[in-house]
Coordinates of N, CA and C and ligand atoms in Angstrom, one line a residue:
M1 N -29.9 -114.2 70.2 CA -30.1 -114.0 68.8 C -30.2 -112.7 68.2
F2 N -29.8 -112.2 67.2 CA -30.0 -110.9 66.5 C -29.3 -109.8 67.3
E3 N -28.3 -110.0 68.3 CA -27.7 -108.9 69.1 C -27.2 -107.9 68.3
S4 N -26.3 -108.3 67.2 CA -25.8 -107.2 66.4 C -26.8 -106.3 65.7
E5 N -27.9 -107.0 65.2 CA -28.8 -106.3 64.4 C -29.4 -105.3 65.6
R6 N -29.8 -105.7 66.8 CA -30.3 -104.8 67.7 C -29.5 -103.6 68.0
K7 N -28.1 -103.9 68.1 CA -27.1 -102.7 68.4 C -27.2 -101.8 67.2
E8 N -27.2 -102.3 65.8 CA -27.3 -101.4 64.7 C -28.5 -100.6 64.8
L9 N -29.7 -101.3 65.3 CA -31.0 -100.5 65.3 C -30.8 -99.3 66.3
V10 N -30.2 -99.6 67.5 CA -30.0 -98.6 68.4 C -29.1 -97.4 67.9
D11 N -28.0 -97.8 67.1 CA -27.2 -96.8 66.7 C -28.1 -95.9 65.7
K12 N -28.9 -96.4 64.9 CA -29.8 -95.8 64.0 C -30.7 -94.8 64.9
L13 N -31.3 -95.3 65.9 CA -32.1 -94.5 66.8 C -31.4 -93.2 67.4
K14 N -30.1 -93.6 67.8 CA -29.2 -92.4 68.4 C -29.0 -91.3 67.3
A15 N -28.8 -91.8 66.1 CA -28.6 -91.0 65.0 C -29.9 -90.1 64.7
R16 N -31.0 -90.6 65.2 CA -32.2 -89.8 65.0 C -32.6 -89.1 66.3
K17 N -31.6 -88.8 67.2 CA -31.9 -88.1 68.3 C -32.8 -88.7 69.4
I18 N -32.8 -90.0 69.4 CA -33.2 -90.6 70.7 C -32.1 -90.7 71.6
T19 N -32.3 -90.0 72.7 CA -31.0 -89.8 73.6 C -31.3 -90.5 75.1
D20 N -32.5 -90.8 75.3 CA -33.0 -91.3 76.7 C -32.4 -92.7 76.8
K21 N -31.3 -92.8 77.8 CA -30.5 -94.0 77.8 C -31.4 -95.2 78.3
H22 N -32.5 -94.9 78.9 CA -33.4 -96.1 79.5 C -34.2 -96.6 78.3
V23 N -34.6 -95.6 77.3 CA -35.2 -96.1 76.1 C -34.2 -97.0 75.3
L24 N -33.0 -96.5 75.1 CA -32.0 -97.1 74.2 C -31.6 -98.4 74.9
E25 N -31.6 -98.6 76.2 CA -31.3 -99.8 76.8 C -32.2 -100.8 76.5
A26 N -33.6 -100.3 76.7 CA -34.8 -101.3 76.5 C -34.6 -101.8 75.1
F27 N -34.4 -101.0 74.0 CA -34.3 -101.5 72.7 C -33.2 -102.4 72.5
L28 N -32.1 -102.4 73.3 CA -31.0 -103.4 73.2 C -31.5 -104.7 73.6
K29 N -32.3 -104.6 74.7 CA -32.7 -105.8 75.3 C -33.9 -106.7 74.9
V30 N -35.0 -105.8 74.5 CA -36.2 -106.5 74.0 C -36.1 -107.1 72.7
E31 N -36.5 -108.3 72.4 CA -36.2 -109.0 71.1 C -37.5 -108.9 70.3
R32 N -37.3 -107.8 69.4 CA -38.5 -107.6 68.6 C -39.0 -108.7 67.7
H33 N -37.9 -109.5 67.4 CA -38.2 -110.7 66.4 C -39.3 -111.6 67.0
L34 N -39.3 -111.6 68.4 CA -40.3 -112.6 69.2 C -41.7 -112.0 69.0
F35 N -41.9 -110.8 68.6 CA -43.3 -110.1 68.6 C -43.9 -110.2 67.3
L36 N -43.1 -110.9 66.2 CA -43.6 -111.0 64.9 C -43.9 -112.3 64.4
P37 N -44.6 -112.4 63.3 CA -44.9 -113.7 62.7 C -43.4 -114.2 62.3
K38 N -43.3 -115.6 62.5 CA -42.0 -116.2 62.2 C -41.5 -115.8 60.9
A39 N -42.3 -115.8 59.8 CA -41.7 -115.5 58.5 C -41.2 -114.1 58.4
L40 N -41.5 -113.2 59.3 CA -40.9 -111.8 59.2 C -39.8 -111.6 60.2
E41 N -39.4 -112.6 60.9 CA -38.4 -112.5 61.8 C -37.0 -111.8 61.4
T42 N -36.5 -112.1 60.1 CA -35.4 -111.6 59.6 C -35.5 -110.1 59.4
H43 N -36.7 -109.5 59.2 CA -36.9 -108.3 59.1 C -37.0 -107.2 60.5
A44 N -37.0 -108.0 61.5 CA -37.5 -107.4 62.8 C -36.6 -106.2 63.1
Y45 N -35.3 -106.1 62.7 CA -34.6 -104.9 63.3 C -34.3 -103.9 62.1
R46 N -35.2 -104.1 61.0 CA -35.3 -102.8 60.2 C -36.1 -101.8 60.8
D47 N -35.7 -100.6 60.5 CA -36.6 -99.5 61.2 C -38.0 -99.3 60.4
V48 N -38.8 -100.2 60.3 CA -39.9 -100.0 59.6 C -41.2 -100.9 60.4
A49 N -42.4 -100.3 60.2 CA -43.6 -100.9 60.8 C -43.8 -102.3 59.8
L50 N -44.3 -103.3 60.6 CA -44.6 -104.7 59.8 C -45.9 -105.2 60.2
P51 N -46.6 -106.0 59.3 CA -47.8 -106.5 59.6 C -47.7 -107.6 60.7
I52 N -48.7 -107.6 61.6 CA -48.8 -108.8 62.7 C -50.0 -109.5 62.6
G53 N -50.7 -109.4 61.3 CA -51.9 -110.2 61.2 C -53.1 -109.4 61.6
F54 N -54.3 -109.8 61.2 CA -55.6 -109.3 61.5 C -55.7 -107.7 61.3
G55 N -55.0 -107.5 60.0 CA -55.0 -106.0 59.5 C -54.2 -105.1 60.3
Q56 N -53.4 -105.5 61.2 CA -52.8 -104.6 62.2 C -51.2 -104.7 62.0
T57 N -50.5 -103.6 62.5 CA -49.2 -103.6 62.5 C -48.4 -103.3 63.9
I58 N -47.1 -103.7 63.8 CA -46.2 -103.5 64.9 C -45.6 -102.1 64.5
S59 N -45.6 -101.1 65.4 CA -45.0 -99.7 65.0 C -43.6 -99.8 64.6
Q60 N -43.2 -98.8 63.7 CA -41.9 -98.7 63.4 C -41.0 -98.3 64.7
P61 N -39.9 -99.0 64.8 CA -39.0 -98.9 66.0 C -38.8 -97.4 66.4
F62 N -38.5 -96.6 65.4 CA -38.2 -95.2 65.6 C -39.4 -94.5 66.4
T63 N -40.7 -94.8 65.8 CA -41.9 -94.2 66.3 C -42.1 -94.7 67.9
V64 N -41.8 -96.0 68.2 CA -41.9 -96.6 69.4 C -41.0 -95.7 70.4
A65 N -39.7 -95.6 70.0 CA -38.7 -94.9 70.8 C -39.0 -93.5 71.0
F66 N -39.6 -92.8 69.9 CA -39.7 -91.3 70.1 C -40.9 -91.2 71.0
M67 N -42.0 -92.0 70.8 CA -43.2 -91.8 71.7 C -42.8 -92.2 73.1
T68 N -41.9 -93.1 73.4 CA -41.6 -93.6 74.6 C -40.7 -92.4 75.4
Q69 N -39.8 -91.8 74.6 CA -39.1 -90.8 75.0 C -39.8 -89.6 75.3
E70 N -40.9 -89.2 74.7 CA -41.8 -88.0 74.8 C -42.5 -88.2 76.2
L71 N -42.8 -89.5 76.6 CA -43.6 -89.6 77.9 C -42.7 -89.3 79.2
Q72 N -41.3 -89.1 79.0 CA -40.4 -88.6 80.0 C -40.7 -89.2 81.4
L73 N -40.7 -90.7 81.4 CA -41.0 -91.5 82.5 C -39.8 -91.5 83.5
K74 N -40.3 -91.9 84.7 CA -39.2 -92.3 85.7 C -39.6 -93.8 86.1
K75 N -38.7 -94.4 86.5 CA -38.8 -95.9 86.9 C -40.0 -96.0 88.0
G76 N -40.9 -96.9 87.8 CA -42.1 -97.1 88.7 C -43.3 -96.3 88.3
A77 N -43.1 -95.5 87.2 CA -44.2 -94.8 86.8 C -45.3 -95.7 86.3
K78 N -46.6 -95.1 86.2 CA -47.7 -95.9 85.7 C -48.2 -95.5 84.4
V79 N -48.2 -96.3 83.3 CA -48.6 -95.9 82.0 C -49.7 -96.8 81.4
L80 N -50.6 -96.1 80.9 CA -51.8 -96.7 80.2 C -51.5 -96.5 78.7
E81 N -51.4 -97.9 78.0 CA -51.3 -97.9 76.6 C -52.6 -98.3 75.9
I82 N -53.0 -97.6 74.7 CA -54.2 -97.8 74.1 C -53.7 -98.4 72.7
G83 N -54.0 -99.6 72.6 CA -53.5 -100.5 71.3 C -52.4 -101.3 71.6
T84 N -52.6 -102.5 72.4 CA -51.6 -103.4 72.9 C -50.8 -103.9 71.4
G85 N -51.7 -104.3 70.5 CA -51.1 -104.9 69.3 C -50.2 -106.2 69.6
S86 N -49.0 -106.2 69.1 CA -48.1 -107.3 69.3 C -47.5 -107.3 70.8
G87 N -47.6 -106.3 71.4 CA -47.1 -106.1 72.9 C -45.7 -105.6 72.9
Y88 N -45.1 -105.3 71.8 CA -43.7 -104.8 71.7 C -43.5 -103.4 72.5
Q89 N -44.4 -102.5 72.2 CA -44.2 -101.1 73.0 C -44.5 -101.5 74.5
A90 N -45.5 -102.3 74.8 CA -45.7 -102.6 76.3 C -44.4 -103.2 77.0
A91 N -43.8 -104.1 76.2 CA -42.6 -104.8 76.6 C -41.4 -103.8 76.9
I92 N -41.3 -102.9 75.8 CA -40.2 -101.8 76.0 C -40.5 -101.0 77.4
L93 N -41.6 -100.8 77.6 CA -42.0 -100.0 78.9 C -41.8 -100.8 80.1
V94 N -42.2 -102.1 80.0 CA -42.0 -103.0 81.2 C -40.4 -103.1 81.4
N95 N -39.7 -103.2 80.5 CA -38.2 -103.5 80.6 C -37.6 -102.0 81.2
M96 N -38.3 -101.0 81.1 CA -37.8 -99.8 81.6 C -38.3 -99.6 83.1
G97 N -38.9 -100.7 83.6 CA -39.4 -100.5 84.9 C -40.6 -99.8 85.3
I98 N -41.5 -99.8 84.2 CA -42.8 -99.0 84.2 C -43.9 -99.9 84.5
R99 N -44.8 -99.5 85.3 CA -46.0 -100.3 85.5 C -47.0 -100.2 84.3
V100 N -47.3 -101.2 83.6 CA -48.0 -101.1 82.3 C -49.4 -101.6 82.3
F101 N -50.4 -100.9 81.9 CA -51.7 -101.3 81.7 C -52.1 -101.0 80.2
S102 N -52.5 -102.0 79.6 CA -52.8 -101.9 78.1 C -54.0 -102.4 77.5
I103 N -54.6 -101.8 76.7 CA -56.0 -102.1 76.2 C -55.9 -102.4 74.8
E104 N -56.5 -103.5 74.3 CA -56.7 -103.9 72.8 C -58.1 -104.1 72.5
R105 N -58.6 -103.5 71.3 CA -60.1 -103.8 71.1 C -60.3 -105.0 70.3
Q106 N -59.3 -105.5 69.5 CA -59.6 -106.9 68.7 C -59.3 -108.1 69.5
F107 N -60.3 -109.0 69.6 CA -60.2 -110.1 70.5 C -58.9 -111.0 70.1
D108 N -58.8 -111.3 68.9 CA -57.7 -112.2 68.4 C -56.4 -111.7 68.7
I109 N -56.1 -110.4 68.5 CA -54.8 -109.8 68.9 C -54.5 -109.8 70.4
Y110 N -55.8 -109.5 71.1 CA -55.6 -109.5 72.6 C -55.4 -110.9 73.1
A111 N -56.0 -111.9 72.7 CA -55.8 -113.3 73.1 C -54.4 -113.8 72.8
R112 N -53.9 -113.4 71.6 CA -52.5 -113.8 71.1 C -51.5 -113.2 72.2
T113 N -51.6 -112.0 72.3 CA -50.5 -111.2 73.0 C -50.7 -111.6 74.5
R114 N -52.0 -111.8 75.0 CA -52.0 -112.3 76.4 C -51.3 -113.6 76.7
K115 N -51.4 -114.5 75.8 CA -50.7 -115.8 75.9 C -49.3 -115.6 75.7
F116 N -48.8 -114.9 74.9 CA -47.4 -114.6 74.6 C -46.8 -114.0 76.0
F117 N -47.5 -113.0 76.5 CA -47.0 -112.3 77.8 C -46.9 -113.4 78.8
D118 N -47.9 -114.3 79.1 CA -47.9 -115.3 80.0 C -46.7 -116.1 79.9
E119 N -46.4 -116.5 78.5 CA -45.3 -117.6 78.3 C -44.0 -116.8 78.6
M120 N -43.9 -115.6 78.3 CA -42.5 -114.9 78.3 C -42.5 -114.1 79.6
Q121 N -43.5 -114.2 80.5 CA -43.5 -113.7 81.7 C -43.3 -112.2 81.8
I122 N -44.1 -111.5 80.8 CA -44.0 -110.0 80.7 C -45.0 -109.5 81.6
N123 N -44.6 -108.6 82.5 CA -45.6 -108.4 83.7 C -46.3 -107.0 83.3
A124 N -47.4 -107.2 82.5 CA -48.2 -106.0 82.2 C -49.7 -106.4 82.3
L125 N -50.6 -105.6 82.6 CA -52.0 -105.9 82.9 C -52.7 -105.6 81.6
L126 N -53.2 -106.6 80.9 CA -53.9 -106.4 79.5 C -55.3 -106.6 79.7
K127 N -56.0 -105.7 78.9 CA -57.4 -105.8 78.9 C -58.1 -105.7 77.6
L128 N -59.2 -106.3 77.2 CA -59.9 -106.3 75.9 C -60.9 -105.2 76.0
G129 N -61.0 -104.3 75.2 CA -61.9 -103.2 75.2 C -61.7 -102.1 74.4
D130 N -62.4 -101.0 74.5 CA -62.3 -99.8 73.9 C -61.4 -98.9 74.6
G131 N -60.1 -98.7 74.2 CA -59.3 -97.8 75.0 C -59.5 -96.3 74.9
T132 N -60.5 -95.9 73.9 CA -60.8 -94.4 73.9 C -61.4 -93.9 75.1
I133 N -61.9 -94.8 76.0 CA -62.5 -94.4 77.2 C -61.6 -94.6 78.4
G134 N -60.5 -95.1 78.1 CA -59.4 -95.2 79.1 C -59.8 -96.4 80.0
W135 N -59.1 -96.5 81.2 CA -59.2 -97.6 82.1 C -59.3 -96.9 83.5
E136 N -60.4 -96.4 83.9 CA -60.6 -95.6 85.0 C -60.1 -96.3 86.3
E137 N -60.4 -97.4 86.5 CA -60.0 -98.1 87.8 C -58.5 -98.0 88.2
F138 N -57.7 -97.8 87.2 CA -56.2 -97.6 87.8 C -55.7 -96.3 87.6
S139 N -56.5 -95.3 87.1 CA -56.1 -94.1 86.8 C -55.9 -93.3 88.3
P140 N -55.1 -92.2 88.3 CA -54.5 -91.4 87.2 C -53.2 -92.1 86.8
Y141 N -52.7 -91.8 85.6 CA -51.6 -92.4 84.9 C -50.5 -91.4 84.8
D142 N -49.3 -91.7 85.0 CA -48.2 -90.8 84.7 C -47.9 -90.5 83.2
G143 N -48.3 -91.5 82.4 CA -48.3 -91.5 81.0 C -49.4 -92.2 80.3
I144 N -49.9 -91.7 79.3 CA -50.9 -92.4 78.5 C -50.3 -92.3 77.0
I145 N -50.1 -93.5 76.3 CA -49.6 -93.5 74.9 C -50.7 -94.3 74.1
V146 N -51.0 -93.6 73.1 CA -52.1 -94.1 72.1 C -51.5 -94.5 70.8
T147 N -51.4 -95.8 70.6 CA -50.5 -96.4 69.4 C -51.4 -96.6 68.1
A148 N -52.6 -95.8 68.1 CA -53.4 -95.7 66.8 C -53.9 -94.3 66.6
G149 N -54.2 -94.0 65.3 CA -54.4 -92.7 64.9 C -55.8 -92.1 65.2
S150 N -56.0 -91.0 65.9 CA -57.4 -90.6 66.4 C -57.8 -89.2 65.7
P151 N -59.1 -89.0 65.5 CA -59.5 -88.0 64.8 C -59.5 -86.7 65.9
S152 N -59.5 -87.0 67.2 CA -59.4 -85.9 68.1 C -58.7 -86.5 69.5
I153 N -58.7 -85.6 70.4 CA -58.1 -86.2 71.7 C -59.3 -86.5 72.7
P154 N -59.3 -87.8 72.9 CA -60.3 -88.3 73.9 C -60.4 -87.7 75.2
I155 N -61.6 -87.0 75.6 CA -61.6 -86.3 76.8 C -61.4 -87.3 78.0
S156 N -61.8 -88.6 77.9 CA -61.5 -89.5 79.0 C -60.2 -89.7 79.5
L157 N -59.2 -89.6 78.3 CA -57.8 -89.9 78.5 C -57.2 -88.7 79.2
K158 N -57.7 -87.5 78.9 CA -57.2 -86.3 79.6 C -57.5 -86.2 80.9
K159 N -58.8 -86.8 81.3 CA -59.2 -86.8 82.6 C -58.4 -87.8 83.5
Q160 N -57.9 -88.9 82.9 CA -57.3 -90.0 83.6 C -55.8 -89.8 83.7
L161 N -55.3 -88.7 83.2 CA -54.0 -88.2 83.4 C -53.7 -87.7 84.8
A162 N -52.6 -88.0 85.4 CA -52.1 -87.5 86.7 C -51.6 -86.1 86.4
I163 N -51.7 -85.1 87.4 CA -51.1 -83.8 87.2 C -49.5 -83.9 87.1
G164 N -49.0 -83.3 85.9 CA -47.7 -83.6 85.5 C -47.5 -84.7 84.5
G165 N -48.4 -85.4 84.3 CA -48.5 -86.6 83.4 C -48.6 -86.1 82.0
R166 N -48.2 -87.0 81.1 CA -48.2 -86.7 79.6 C -49.0 -87.7 78.9
L167 N -49.6 -87.2 77.8 CA -50.5 -88.0 76.8 C -49.8 -87.9 75.5
V168 N -49.4 -89.0 75.0 CA -48.9 -88.9 73.6 C -49.9 -89.7 72.6
I169 N -50.2 -88.8 71.6 CA -51.4 -89.5 70.9 C -51.2 -88.8 69.4
P170 N -51.4 -89.8 68.3 CA -51.4 -89.3 67.0 C -52.7 -88.8 66.6
V171 N -52.9 -87.6 66.2 CA -54.2 -86.9 65.9 C -54.2 -86.4 64.4
G172 N -55.1 -86.8 63.7 CA -55.4 -86.3 62.3 C -56.4 -87.0 61.5
D173 N -56.2 -87.1 60.2 CA -57.2 -87.9 59.4 C -56.6 -89.4 59.3
R174 N -57.4 -90.2 58.4 CA -57.0 -91.6 58.4 C -55.6 -91.9 57.8
S175 N -55.1 -90.8 57.1 CA -53.8 -91.2 56.3 C -52.5 -90.7 57.1
T176 N -52.6 -89.4 57.7 CA -51.5 -88.9 58.3 C -52.0 -88.2 59.5
Q177 N -51.1 -88.3 60.6 CA -51.4 -87.7 61.9 C -50.2 -86.9 62.4
I178 N -50.6 -85.9 63.2 CA -49.6 -85.0 64.0 C -49.5 -85.8 65.5
L179 N -48.2 -86.1 65.8 CA -48.1 -86.6 67.1 C -48.2 -85.5 68.2
T180 N -49.1 -85.6 68.9 CA -49.5 -84.5 69.8 C -49.2 -85.1 71.3
V181 N -48.5 -84.2 72.0 CA -47.9 -84.5 73.2 C -48.6 -83.3 74.3
I182 N -49.4 -83.9 75.1 CA -50.2 -83.1 76.0 C -49.7 -83.2 77.4
T183 N -49.3 -82.2 78.2 CA -49.0 -82.3 79.4 C -50.0 -81.7 80.3
K184 N -50.4 -82.3 81.5 CA -51.4 -81.9 82.3 C -50.9 -81.1 83.4
E185 N -50.8 -79.9 83.2 CA -50.0 -78.9 84.1 C -50.7 -78.8 85.5
D186 N -52.1 -78.8 85.4 CA -53.0 -78.7 86.5 C -54.3 -79.2 86.2
E187 N -55.3 -79.4 87.2 CA -56.7 -79.9 86.9 C -57.2 -78.9 85.6
N188 N -57.6 -79.3 84.7 CA -58.1 -78.6 83.4 C -57.1 -77.5 82.8
V189 N -55.9 -77.8 83.1 CA -54.9 -76.9 82.4 C -53.8 -77.7 81.8
F190 N -53.8 -77.6 80.4 CA -53.0 -78.5 79.6 C -52.1 -77.8 78.7
S191 N -50.9 -78.1 78.6 CA -50.1 -77.6 77.4 C -49.8 -78.6 76.3
Q192 N -49.5 -78.0 75.1 CA -49.5 -79.1 74.1 C -48.5 -78.8 73.1
K193 N -47.8 -79.9 72.6 CA -46.8 -79.7 71.6 C -47.0 -80.7 70.4
E194 N -46.7 -80.3 69.2 CA -47.1 -81.1 68.1 C -46.0 -81.5 67.1
I195 N -45.8 -82.7 66.8 CA -44.8 -83.1 65.8 C -45.3 -83.8 64.6
P196 N -45.2 -83.3 63.3 CA -45.7 -83.9 62.2 C -44.5 -85.0 61.8
A197 N -44.9 -85.8 61.0 CA -46.1 -86.4 60.4 C -45.9 -87.8 60.5
F198 N -46.8 -88.5 61.1 CA -46.9 -89.9 61.4 C -48.0 -90.6 60.8
T199 N -47.8 -92.0 60.5 CA -49.0 -92.6 60.0 C -49.2 -93.9 60.8
F200 N -50.6 -94.1 61.4 CA -51.0 -95.1 62.2 C -52.2 -95.6 61.6
V201 N -52.5 -96.9 62.1 CA -53.7 -97.5 61.9 C -54.7 -96.7 62.7
P202 N -56.1 -96.8 62.3 CA -57.2 -95.9 63.0 C -57.5 -96.4 64.4
L203 N -57.7 -95.4 65.3 CA -58.2 -95.7 66.6 C -59.6 -95.9 66.5
I204 N -60.2 -97.0 66.8 CA -61.8 -97.1 66.5 C -62.4 -97.3 67.9
G205 N -63.3 -96.4 68.1 CA -64.0 -96.5 69.5 C -64.9 -95.3 69.7
R206 N -65.5 -95.3 71.0 CA -66.5 -94.3 71.3 C -66.0 -92.9 71.2
E207 N -64.7 -92.7 71.5 CA -64.1 -91.3 71.4 C -63.0 -91.4 70.3
G208 N -63.0 -92.3 69.3 CA -62.2 -92.2 68.2 C -63.0 -92.4 66.9
W209 N -62.4 -93.1 65.8 CA -63.2 -93.2 64.6 C -64.3 -94.3 64.9
D210 N -65.5 -94.1 64.0 CA -66.6 -95.0 64.1 C -66.2 -96.5 63.5
S211 N -65.4 -96.5 62.5 CA -64.9 -97.9 62.0 C -63.7 -97.8 61.2
Ligands
SAM1 N1 -48.5 -100.9 70.3 C1 -48.5 -101.9 69.3 C2 -47.4 -102.8 69.3 O1 -46.3 -102.4 69.9 O2 -47.1 -103.7 68.5 C3 -48.9 -101.4 67.8 C4 -50.3 -101.2 67.9 S1 -51.1 -101.1 66.3 C5 -50.2 -99.8 65.5 C6 -52.5 -100.3 67.0 C7 -53.5 -101.2 67.7 O3 -54.5 -100.5 68.2 C8 -54.2 -102.4 66.9 O4 -53.9 -103.5 67.4 C9 -55.7 -102.0 66.9 O5 -56.6 -103.0 67.0 C10 -55.7 -101.2 68.2 N2 -56.9 -100.4 68.5 C11 -57.5 -99.7 67.7 N3 -58.5 -98.9 68.3 C12 -58.5 -99.1 69.5 C13 -59.2 -98.9 70.8 N4 -60.2 -98.0 70.5 N5 -58.9 -99.5 71.9 C14 -58.0 -100.3 71.9 N6 -57.1 -100.8 70.9 C15 -57.4 -100.2 69.8

């Protein structure tokens, strides 16, 4: 279902300089309409963010593709995602052969996505909690992707990154953020690159916004 729409979306991503073939292949395969409320199904392959209920959104496909490409992952890499939401970003990563650990703070969203992943046999480890403090148990991670906007870079996430690993996080105020890509060059040595201008829902937690 919607195969030609997915192909058109992938062509649009290519036109916007998404070149990683593993990312593009995952976008061809993962059925975004299944991650949305039924009433929005026909909008699934437009390159826009859409509501998923409980005041949250599924990110714009370009943003998902861009952030995934920035992680520069190899098959078998271990990634921590903060903000499971609909599960679409996690499913893209799983499809690329990545081992995914994902944290969501809102119970209703977590419970719904967990049930959906079980039904669809999407193999990712999901947890309910505050992702701003990471998930130490399975650290270090080759990549950490934060899918909500943060006022600053959570120290816990930098700590839980493997050497050579990358953290992709939108940082800014509540209306616009700069996508910040941090590479852990060595213990306590980080390089940073910044790409304006993105808009995400707020990252709420101990090392994020208060509410
Ligand atoms: N990655 C998601 C997807 O593919 O649908 C999009 C996520 S949505 C833009 C951001 C999500 O981050 C929301 O579901 C929100 O509840 C969650 N969130 C906000 N603060 C969080 C935190 N501290 N820990 C975990 N999840 C958080």
